[in-house]
Coordinates of C-alpha atoms and ligand atoms in Angstrom, one line a residue:
M10 CA 13.6 16.7 -2.3
S11 CA 13.6 18.0 -5.9
L12 CA 10.3 18.2 -7.7
R13 CA 11.9 17.5 -11.1
P14 CA 10.7 13.9 -11.2
V15 CA 7.2 15.1 -10.5
A16 CA 7.2 17.2 -13.7
G17 CA 7.6 14.1 -15.8
Y18 CA 4.8 12.3 -13.9
L19 CA 2.5 15.3 -14.1
A20 CA 3.0 15.5 -17.8
E21 CA 2.0 11.8 -18.1
L22 CA -1.2 12.5 -16.1
L23 CA -2.1 15.6 -18.0
G24 CA -1.2 14.3 -21.4
R25 CA 0.7 17.4 -22.2
P26 CA 4.3 18.7 -21.7
V27 CA 5.1 20.2 -18.3
A28 CA 8.0 22.6 -18.2
F29 CA 10.3 22.7 -15.1
V30 CA 12.5 25.4 -13.7
D31 CA 15.0 24.5 -11.0
E32 CA 14.1 27.6 -9.0
C33 CA 10.9 29.0 -7.6
I34 CA 11.8 32.7 -7.7
G35 CA 14.1 34.9 -9.6
E36 CA 14.7 35.8 -13.2
K37 CA 14.6 32.4 -14.8
A38 CA 11.4 31.4 -13.1
E39 CA 9.8 34.8 -13.9
K40 CA 10.9 34.8 -17.6
T41 CA 9.5 31.2 -18.1
A42 CA 6.3 32.1 -16.3
M43 CA 5.7 35.2 -18.4
A44 CA 6.3 33.3 -21.6
L45 CA 3.6 30.8 -20.9
K46 CA 0.7 30.6 -23.4
D47 CA -2.9 29.6 -22.6
G48 CA -2.9 26.0 -21.5
D49 CA 0.8 25.7 -20.9
V50 CA 2.0 24.2 -17.6
L51 CA 5.1 25.1 -15.6
L52 CA 6.3 23.4 -12.4
L53 CA 8.7 25.3 -10.2
E54 CA 11.3 23.8 -7.9
N55 CA 10.4 22.9 -4.2
V56 CA 9.9 26.2 -2.3
R57 CA 11.4 24.6 0.9
Y58 CA 14.9 24.9 -0.5
H59 CA 14.5 28.4 0.8
N60 CA 14.5 29.0 4.6
E61 CA 12.4 32.1 3.9
E62 CA 9.5 29.8 2.9
E63 CA 8.7 28.5 6.4
A64 CA 9.7 31.9 7.9
N65 CA 7.0 33.5 5.7
D66 CA 9.5 36.2 4.8
P67 CA 7.7 39.1 3.2
A68 CA 10.4 39.8 0.6
F69 CA 10.4 36.1 -0.5
A70 CA 6.5 36.2 -0.6
E71 CA 6.8 39.2 -3.0
K72 CA 9.1 37.3 -5.2
L73 CA 6.8 34.2 -5.4
A74 CA 3.8 36.5 -6.1
A75 CA 5.7 38.2 -8.9
L76 CA 5.0 35.0 -10.9
A77 CA 1.3 35.1 -10.8
D78 CA -1.9 37.0 -11.6
V79 CA -4.1 34.6 -9.5
Y80 CA -3.3 32.3 -6.6
V81 CA -4.8 28.9 -6.0
N82 CA -3.9 26.8 -3.0
D83 CA -4.7 23.1 -3.1
A84 CA -2.5 22.0 -0.2
F85 CA -4.9 21.6 2.6
G86 CA -2.4 19.6 4.6
A87 CA -0.1 22.6 4.8
A88 CA -2.8 25.2 5.3
H89 CA -2.4 25.3 9.1
R90 CA 1.0 26.9 8.6
A91 CA 1.5 30.5 7.6
H92 CA 4.4 30.0 5.2
A93 CA 5.3 32.2 2.3
S94 CA 3.7 29.9 -0.3
T95 CA 0.6 29.2 1.8
E96 CA -0.1 32.7 3.1
G97 CA 2.4 35.4 2.3
A98 CA 2.2 35.2 -1.5
A99 CA -1.6 35.1 -1.3
R100 CA -1.6 38.3 0.6
V101 CA 0.5 40.0 -2.0
V102 CA -1.8 38.8 -4.8
T103 CA -4.9 40.1 -3.0
R104 CA -3.2 43.4 -2.4
R105 CA -2.7 43.7 -6.1
G106 CA -6.4 43.0 -6.7
G107 CA -5.9 39.4 -7.8
K108 CA -8.1 36.5 -6.7
C109 CA -7.0 33.9 -4.2
A110 CA -9.0 30.7 -4.6
A111 CA -9.3 27.3 -3.0
G112 CA -8.4 24.4 -5.3
L113 CA -10.8 21.5 -5.8
L114 CA -9.2 19.3 -3.1
M115 CA -9.1 22.2 -0.6
E116 CA -12.8 22.9 -1.4
R117 CA -13.7 19.2 -0.6
E118 CA -11.8 19.3 2.6
L119 CA -13.6 22.4 3.7
K120 CA -16.9 21.0 2.7
F121 CA -16.5 17.6 4.5
L122 CA -14.6 18.8 7.7
G123 CA -16.6 22.0 7.8
E124 CA -20.2 22.2 6.5
E125 CA -21.0 18.5 6.7
L126 CA -19.9 18.3 10.4
D127 CA -21.6 21.6 11.3
N128 CA -25.0 20.0 10.6
P129 CA -24.4 16.3 10.8
A130 CA -27.1 13.7 10.0
K131 CA -27.9 12.1 13.4
P132 CA -26.8 10.1 15.3
F133 CA -23.4 11.7 15.0
V134 CA -20.8 9.1 16.1
V135 CA -17.2 10.3 16.7
I136 CA -14.4 7.7 17.0
L137 CA -11.2 8.9 18.5
G138 CA -8.0 7.0 19.0
G139 CA -4.2 7.4 18.7
A140 CA -1.5 8.0 21.2
K141 CA -2.2 11.1 23.2
V142 CA -5.1 12.8 24.9
S143 CA -3.2 16.1 24.8
D144 CA -3.1 16.1 21.0
K145 CA -6.9 15.7 20.7
I146 CA -8.4 17.3 23.8
K147 CA -9.4 20.5 21.9
V148 CA -11.1 18.4 19.3
I149 CA -12.9 16.4 22.0
G150 CA -14.0 19.7 23.6
R151 CA -15.4 21.0 20.3
L152 CA -17.1 17.7 19.3
L153 CA -18.8 17.3 22.6
D154 CA -21.0 20.2 21.5
K155 CA -22.2 18.2 18.4
A156 CA -21.7 14.5 18.9
D157 CA -24.3 12.0 20.1
V158 CA -21.7 9.3 20.9
I159 CA -18.0 9.4 21.3
L160 CA -16.0 6.1 21.1
V161 CA -12.5 6.2 22.5
G162 CA -9.7 3.8 21.7
G163 CA -5.9 3.8 21.4
A164 CA -3.5 4.7 24.1
M165 CA -5.6 7.8 24.7
A166 CA -8.2 5.6 26.3
Y167 CA -5.8 4.6 29.1
T168 CA -5.5 8.2 30.3
F169 CA -9.3 8.3 30.7
K170 CA -9.3 4.9 32.5
L171 CA -6.6 6.2 34.8
A172 CA -8.6 9.3 35.5
Q173 CA -11.5 7.0 36.5
G174 CA -9.3 5.2 39.0
F175 CA -8.6 2.0 37.0
K176 CA -5.1 0.5 36.8
V177 CA -3.5 0.7 33.4
G178 CA -0.3 -1.3 34.0
K179 CA 2.6 -0.2 31.7
S180 CA 0.3 1.2 29.0
L181 CA 1.1 4.5 27.4
V182 CA -0.6 7.2 29.5
E183 CA -0.4 10.9 30.3
P184 CA -0.8 11.0 34.1
D185 CA -0.7 14.8 34.0
K186 CA -3.8 14.9 31.7
T187 CA -6.2 13.0 34.0
D188 CA -7.8 16.3 35.0
V189 CA -8.5 17.2 31.4
A190 CA -9.9 13.8 30.8
L191 CA -12.2 14.1 33.8
A192 CA -13.4 17.5 32.6
A193 CA -14.2 16.0 29.2
L194 CA -16.2 13.2 30.9
K195 CA -18.1 15.6 33.0
K196 CA -18.9 17.8 30.0
A197 CA -20.1 14.7 28.1
G198 CA -22.4 13.8 31.1
E199 CA -23.8 17.4 31.2
R200 CA -24.5 17.4 27.4
G201 CA -26.0 13.9 27.3
V202 CA -23.2 12.7 25.0
R203 CA -22.5 9.0 25.4
F204 CA -18.8 8.7 26.0
L205 CA -17.7 5.1 25.6
L206 CA -14.3 3.7 26.8
P207 CA -12.9 0.2 26.2
T208 CA -14.2 -2.5 28.5
D209 CA -11.6 -5.0 27.4
N210 CA -8.1 -4.8 25.9
I211 CA -5.4 -6.7 24.1
I212 CA -2.5 -6.8 26.5
V213 CA 1.1 -7.8 26.1
T214 CA 4.1 -8.3 28.4
P215 CA 6.6 -5.6 27.2
V216 CA 10.2 -6.9 27.4
K217 CA 13.2 -4.7 26.8
T218 CA 15.7 -6.2 24.3
D219 CA 19.4 -5.4 23.7
K220 CA 18.6 -3.9 20.3
L221 CA 18.3 -0.2 19.8
D222 CA 15.9 1.6 17.4
K223 CA 16.8 4.4 14.9
K224 CA 16.5 6.9 17.7
G225 CA 18.8 4.9 20.1
R226 CA 16.0 3.7 22.3
P227 CA 15.8 0.1 23.4
V228 CA 13.5 -2.0 21.2
I229 CA 10.6 -3.5 23.2
D230 CA 9.5 -7.0 22.4
F231 CA 5.7 -7.4 23.0
Q232 CA 5.3 -10.9 24.3
N233 CA 2.3 -13.1 25.0
P234 CA -0.6 -11.1 23.5
R235 CA -3.9 -11.9 25.0
T236 CA -7.3 -10.5 25.8
N237 CA -7.8 -8.9 29.2
A238 CA -11.5 -8.7 30.0
D239 CA -10.9 -7.1 33.4
A240 CA -11.4 -3.3 33.8
N241 CA -7.9 -3.1 35.3
I242 CA -4.7 -4.0 33.4
P243 CA -2.1 -5.9 35.5
D244 CA 1.0 -4.0 36.7
A245 CA 3.5 -5.7 34.4
E246 CA 1.3 -5.6 31.3
E247 CA 0.6 -3.0 28.5
G248 CA -2.6 -2.4 26.6
V249 CA -2.0 -2.3 22.9
D250 CA -5.4 -2.6 21.3
I251 CA -9.1 -2.6 22.2
G252 CA -10.5 -6.1 22.9
P253 CA -13.1 -8.0 20.9
A254 CA -16.0 -7.1 23.2
T255 CA -15.2 -3.4 22.9
A256 CA -14.7 -3.7 19.1
A257 CA -18.2 -5.3 18.8
A258 CA -19.8 -2.7 21.0
Y259 CA -18.2 0.1 19.0
A260 CA -19.2 -1.5 15.7
A261 CA -22.8 -1.7 17.0
E262 CA -22.8 2.1 17.7
I263 CA -21.2 2.8 14.3
A264 CA -23.9 0.7 12.6
K265 CA -26.6 3.1 13.9
A266 CA -24.8 6.3 12.8
G267 CA -26.0 8.9 10.4
T268 CA -22.6 10.6 10.3
I269 CA -19.2 9.2 11.4
L270 CA -16.0 11.1 12.1
W271 CA -13.0 8.9 12.8
N272 CA -9.6 10.1 13.9
G273 CA -6.9 7.9 15.3
P274 CA -6.3 4.1 15.4
M275 CA -7.7 1.9 18.2
G276 CA -4.3 0.3 18.9
I277 CA -0.7 -0.2 17.7
F278 CA -2.1 -1.1 14.2
E279 CA 1.3 -1.0 12.6
D280 CA 1.8 -4.4 14.2
K281 CA -0.8 -6.7 12.6
R282 CA -1.2 -8.6 15.9
F283 CA -2.7 -5.4 17.4
A284 CA -4.6 -4.1 14.3
G285 CA -7.8 -6.1 15.1
G286 CA -9.6 -3.3 16.9
T287 CA -8.7 -0.7 14.2
N288 CA -9.7 -3.1 11.4
A289 CA -13.0 -3.9 13.1
V290 CA -13.8 -0.2 13.3
A291 CA -12.7 0.3 9.7
R292 CA -15.0 -2.5 8.6
A293 CA -17.9 -1.1 10.6
V294 CA -17.4 2.4 9.1
V295 CA -17.3 0.9 5.6
D296 CA -20.5 -1.1 6.2
A297 CA -22.3 1.9 7.7
T298 CA -21.3 3.9 4.6
A299 CA -22.7 1.3 2.3
R300 CA -26.0 1.6 4.2
G301 CA -26.0 5.4 3.6
A302 CA -24.1 6.9 6.5
K303 CA -21.7 9.7 5.8
S304 CA -18.2 8.8 6.9
I305 CA -15.4 11.3 7.3
I306 CA -11.9 10.1 8.1
G307 CA -10.0 12.9 9.8
G308 CA -6.6 12.3 8.3
G309 CA -3.3 10.8 9.5
D310 CA -3.1 7.3 10.8
S311 CA -6.7 6.4 10.4
V312 CA -6.3 7.0 6.7
K313 CA -3.2 4.8 6.7
A314 CA -5.1 2.1 8.6
L315 CA -8.0 2.2 6.1
N316 CA -5.7 2.0 3.2
K317 CA -3.7 -0.8 4.8
A318 CA -7.0 -2.8 5.2
G319 CA -7.8 -2.0 1.5
L320 CA -10.9 -0.1 2.4
G321 CA -9.8 3.4 1.5
N322 CA -12.2 3.9 -1.4
Q323 CA -15.2 2.8 0.6
V324 CA -15.8 5.8 2.9
S325 CA -17.3 9.2 2.0
F326 CA -14.2 11.2 2.5
M327 CA -10.6 10.8 3.7
S328 CA -8.8 14.0 4.7
T329 CA -5.4 14.5 3.3
G330 CA -4.4 16.7 6.2
G331 CA -3.0 15.4 9.4
G332 CA -2.2 18.3 11.7
A333 CA -4.2 20.6 9.5
S334 CA -7.4 18.5 9.8
L335 CA -7.0 18.4 13.6
E336 CA -6.6 22.1 13.8
F337 CA -9.5 22.7 11.6
L338 CA -11.7 20.3 13.6
E339 CA -10.6 22.1 16.8
G340 CA -12.2 25.2 15.3
S341 CA -9.0 27.1 14.6
E342 CA -8.8 29.3 11.6
L343 CA -6.2 28.0 9.3
P344 CA -4.0 30.8 7.9
G345 CA -3.8 29.2 4.5
V346 CA -7.6 29.1 4.3
A347 CA -8.3 32.5 6.0
V348 CA -6.2 34.2 3.3
L349 CA -8.3 32.9 0.4
T350 CA -10.7 35.3 -1.2
D351 CA -12.7 32.6 -3.0
K352 CA -13.4 29.4 -1.2
Ligands
LIG20 P1 -2.0 9.7 16.7 O1 -0.9 10.3 15.8 O2 -2.1 10.5 18.0 O3 -3.3 9.5 16.0 O4 -1.4 8.3 17.2 C1 -1.2 7.3 16.3 C2 -0.3 6.3 16.9 O5 -0.8 5.9 18.2 C3 0.0 5.1 16.1 O6 1.3 5.1 15.7 C4 -0.3 3.9 17.1 O7 0.7 2.9 17.1 C5 -0.3 4.6 18.4 N1 -1.1 3.9 19.4 C6 -2.4 3.5 19.3 N2 -2.8 2.8 20.4 C7 -1.7 2.6 21.2 C8 -1.5 2.0 22.4 N3 -2.5 1.3 23.0 N4 -0.2 2.0 22.9 C9 0.7 2.7 22.3 N5 0.6 3.4 21.1 C10 -0.7 3.3 20.6

């Protein structure tokens, strides 16, 4: 957890020495900080060794702020948390009349997830996947105001299918979220947003094994992967990816897009047998980008999936925030952003 090895690497990247202090507050840190000359770089130890960091303890924030004249935050991925280093210390610096600025990465995140999506080039195609509807329902609600087309994949799609009265077999679903799913479908209809769900799936027969995973749960063996072109999934089967017809239909929508926002994989992409849908979407997003569409990847597993497919550098922007990106897309004010005086 120590940042000491980072100091060496940072020095290599910067081509100049980087001093390191094994504390982030207190006399030694302050003395070294005060002795810095123009252009000197000092890295302090990981703030999370102190419980006061996540508690946003005011006294701890004062001690952090004692080191600085100005405050710059470049940690977008932590900006959704009001911690001492992301929020408290900035407040103290502001109170003293100092500037609190967004770093260059933070600035790009705010530009792409904010301004670019406020006025997207049309058609605006949103691709949502991943495990749960409940994690993304607020984002869906917000995007329904802006999107022209929403493409849904991942396990999330099965909660929508269940809500529509289809059978989903043993697929991962949230039966208590079918009402929210129906409300989203209704809103989409009212707004004229095309809301597409998978028409075919890759299904498997899940078989419990004697082995246990790290968390002590039985390891499930996914047997007999095959395409299911029926709208219903048989009782004993589980949906693990979108099928080829869905992937092709989604790719055709993506090809027409002016702006693309993608958050969440189309299937259990960690297993390469079920990465086909996610890879097809990744390919379509990259091709659309090459033709001039703006593509914004909303962080987390979609970024992992793109990198895994070796396509990470071929989109307009990949967010470095997971939870922070989602909260920002939901329209929530992030405490680590709100506190900045210069964005
Ligand atoms: P999220 O963090 O909500 O974006 O979810 C990402 C996770 O969803 C990944 O670990 C995927 O393996 C998982 N996932 C996607 N599709 C499915 C599916 N059909 N069944 C189970 N898990 C899925």
